[in-house]
């Protein structure tokens, strides 16, 4: 499917960025344990294929945070996230849950 381009991004990429910003705003404003639990509950009620797609996005984040840690691109606010992501990425690789894409750019989850 072809998507209209907005600058150097497709409309879907622009929409994804806006959605990520909205999620970050909600977590910033309401990031208490009960809000995170509600978010988790709602995701787990979603379609299993969508849960797999979200997990794929989370694995991409873990991979990117691990890379940030290795390249010293963090500060005190996210150091723990980046440091833990290194170990999580290695464990996910060990379990066979992720693999290197043929383009060599990103680690991702096999889509089931």
Short mmCIF file of C-alpha atoms in Angstrom, two decimals:
data_model
loop_
_atom_site.label_atom_id
_atom_site.label_comp_id
_atom_site.label_asym_id
_atom_site.label_seq_id
_atom_site.Cartn_x
_atom_site.Cartn_y
_atom_site.Cartn_z
CA UNK A 1 0.00 0.00 0.00
CA UNK A 2 1.33 3.42 -0.91
CA UNK A 3 0.99 6.21 1.63
CA UNK A 4 1.12 9.90 0.86
CA UNK A 5 4.44 11.44 1.88
CA UNK A 6 4.64 14.36 4.29
CA UNK A 7 8.10 15.78 3.78
CA UNK A 8 10.44 12.81 4.01
CA UNK A 9 7.94 10.65 5.97
CA UNK A 10 4.76 8.81 5.06
CA UNK A 11 1.46 9.85 6.60
CA UNK A 12 1.58 6.65 8.69
CA UNK A 13 5.03 7.55 10.06
CA UNK A 14 3.78 11.02 11.00
CA UNK A 15 0.71 9.45 12.66
CA UNK A 16 2.94 7.00 14.57
CA UNK A 17 5.11 9.84 15.87
CA UNK A 18 2.05 11.81 17.01
CA UNK A 19 0.64 8.73 18.75
CA UNK A 20 3.94 8.11 20.55
CA UNK A 21 3.96 11.74 21.72
CA UNK A 22 0.39 11.34 23.00
CA UNK A 23 1.31 8.18 24.95
CA UNK A 24 4.31 9.98 26.45
CA UNK A 25 2.09 12.91 27.50
CA UNK A 26 -0.37 10.56 29.22
CA UNK A 27 2.45 8.76 31.03
CA UNK A 28 3.99 12.07 32.05
CA UNK A 29 0.72 13.46 33.37
CA UNK A 30 -0.75 10.29 34.82
CA UNK A 31 2.17 7.83 35.06
CA UNK A 32 1.10 6.43 38.40
CA UNK A 33 0.96 2.67 38.95
CA UNK A 34 -2.83 2.50 38.55
CA UNK A 35 -2.67 4.27 35.18
CA UNK A 36 0.08 1.95 33.96
CA UNK A 37 -1.99 -1.04 35.18
CA UNK A 38 -5.05 0.26 33.29
CA UNK A 39 -2.94 0.69 30.15
CA UNK A 40 -1.59 -2.85 30.51
CA UNK A 41 -5.07 -4.30 31.10
CA UNK A 42 -6.47 -2.58 28.04
CA UNK A 43 -3.62 -3.74 25.80
CA UNK A 44 -4.04 -7.32 27.01
CA UNK A 45 -7.74 -7.15 26.07
CA UNK A 46 -6.78 -6.17 22.54
CA UNK A 47 -6.52 -8.48 19.55
CA UNK A 48 -3.67 -10.98 19.90
CA UNK A 49 -2.12 -9.88 16.61
CA UNK A 50 -2.07 -6.28 17.84
CA UNK A 51 -0.47 -7.44 21.08
CA UNK A 52 2.25 -9.11 18.98
CA UNK A 53 2.73 -5.88 17.03
CA UNK A 54 3.03 -3.88 20.25
CA UNK A 55 5.57 -6.38 21.58
CA UNK A 56 7.53 -5.92 18.35
CA UNK A 57 7.55 -2.16 19.00
CA UNK A 58 8.67 -2.70 22.60
CA UNK A 59 11.51 -4.96 21.46
CA UNK A 60 12.58 -2.24 19.01
CA UNK A 61 12.61 0.23 21.92
CA UNK A 62 14.65 -2.17 24.07
CA UNK A 63 17.13 -2.56 21.23
CA UNK A 64 17.37 1.20 20.73
CA UNK A 65 17.80 1.85 24.47
CA UNK A 66 20.54 -0.79 24.62
CA UNK A 67 22.29 0.92 21.72
CA UNK A 68 21.90 4.27 23.50
CA UNK A 69 23.58 2.77 26.57
CA UNK A 70 26.45 1.35 24.53
CA UNK A 71 26.96 4.72 22.83
CA UNK A 72 26.61 6.66 26.13
CA UNK A 73 23.45 8.46 24.92
CA UNK A 74 21.58 8.65 28.22
CA UNK A 75 21.52 10.66 31.43
CA UNK A 76 20.55 9.96 35.01
CA UNK A 77 16.83 9.95 34.20
CA UNK A 78 16.96 7.01 31.78
CA UNK A 79 20.27 5.31 32.59
CA UNK A 80 18.58 2.38 34.36
CA UNK A 81 16.24 1.81 31.39
CA UNK A 82 19.13 1.83 28.92
CA UNK A 83 21.38 -0.34 31.10
CA UNK A 84 18.67 -2.95 31.72
CA UNK A 85 17.86 -2.96 28.00
CA UNK A 86 21.33 -4.31 27.22
CA UNK A 87 20.63 -7.42 29.33
CA UNK A 88 17.06 -7.72 28.05
CA UNK A 89 18.21 -7.58 24.43
CA UNK A 90 20.76 -10.33 25.02
CA UNK A 91 18.17 -12.52 26.76
CA UNK A 92 15.66 -12.01 23.96
CA UNK A 93 18.30 -13.01 21.42
CA UNK A 94 19.21 -16.06 23.50
CA UNK A 95 15.55 -17.13 23.62
CA UNK A 96 15.24 -16.75 19.85
CA UNK A 97 12.53 -14.15 20.29
CA UNK A 98 14.41 -11.62 18.17
CA UNK A 99 16.68 -11.76 15.17
CA UNK A 100 18.71 -9.43 13.02
CA UNK A 101 16.73 -8.12 10.06
CA UNK A 102 18.11 -8.69 6.61
CA UNK A 103 18.67 -4.93 6.28
CA UNK A 104 20.95 -5.13 9.36
CA UNK A 105 19.41 -2.01 10.89
CA UNK A 106 17.17 -3.31 13.62
CA UNK A 107 16.45 -6.27 15.83
CA UNK A 108 12.82 -7.33 15.66
CA UNK A 109 10.31 -9.97 16.72
CA UNK A 110 9.21 -12.60 14.22
CA UNK A 111 5.64 -11.77 13.29
CA UNK A 112 3.41 -14.71 14.12
#
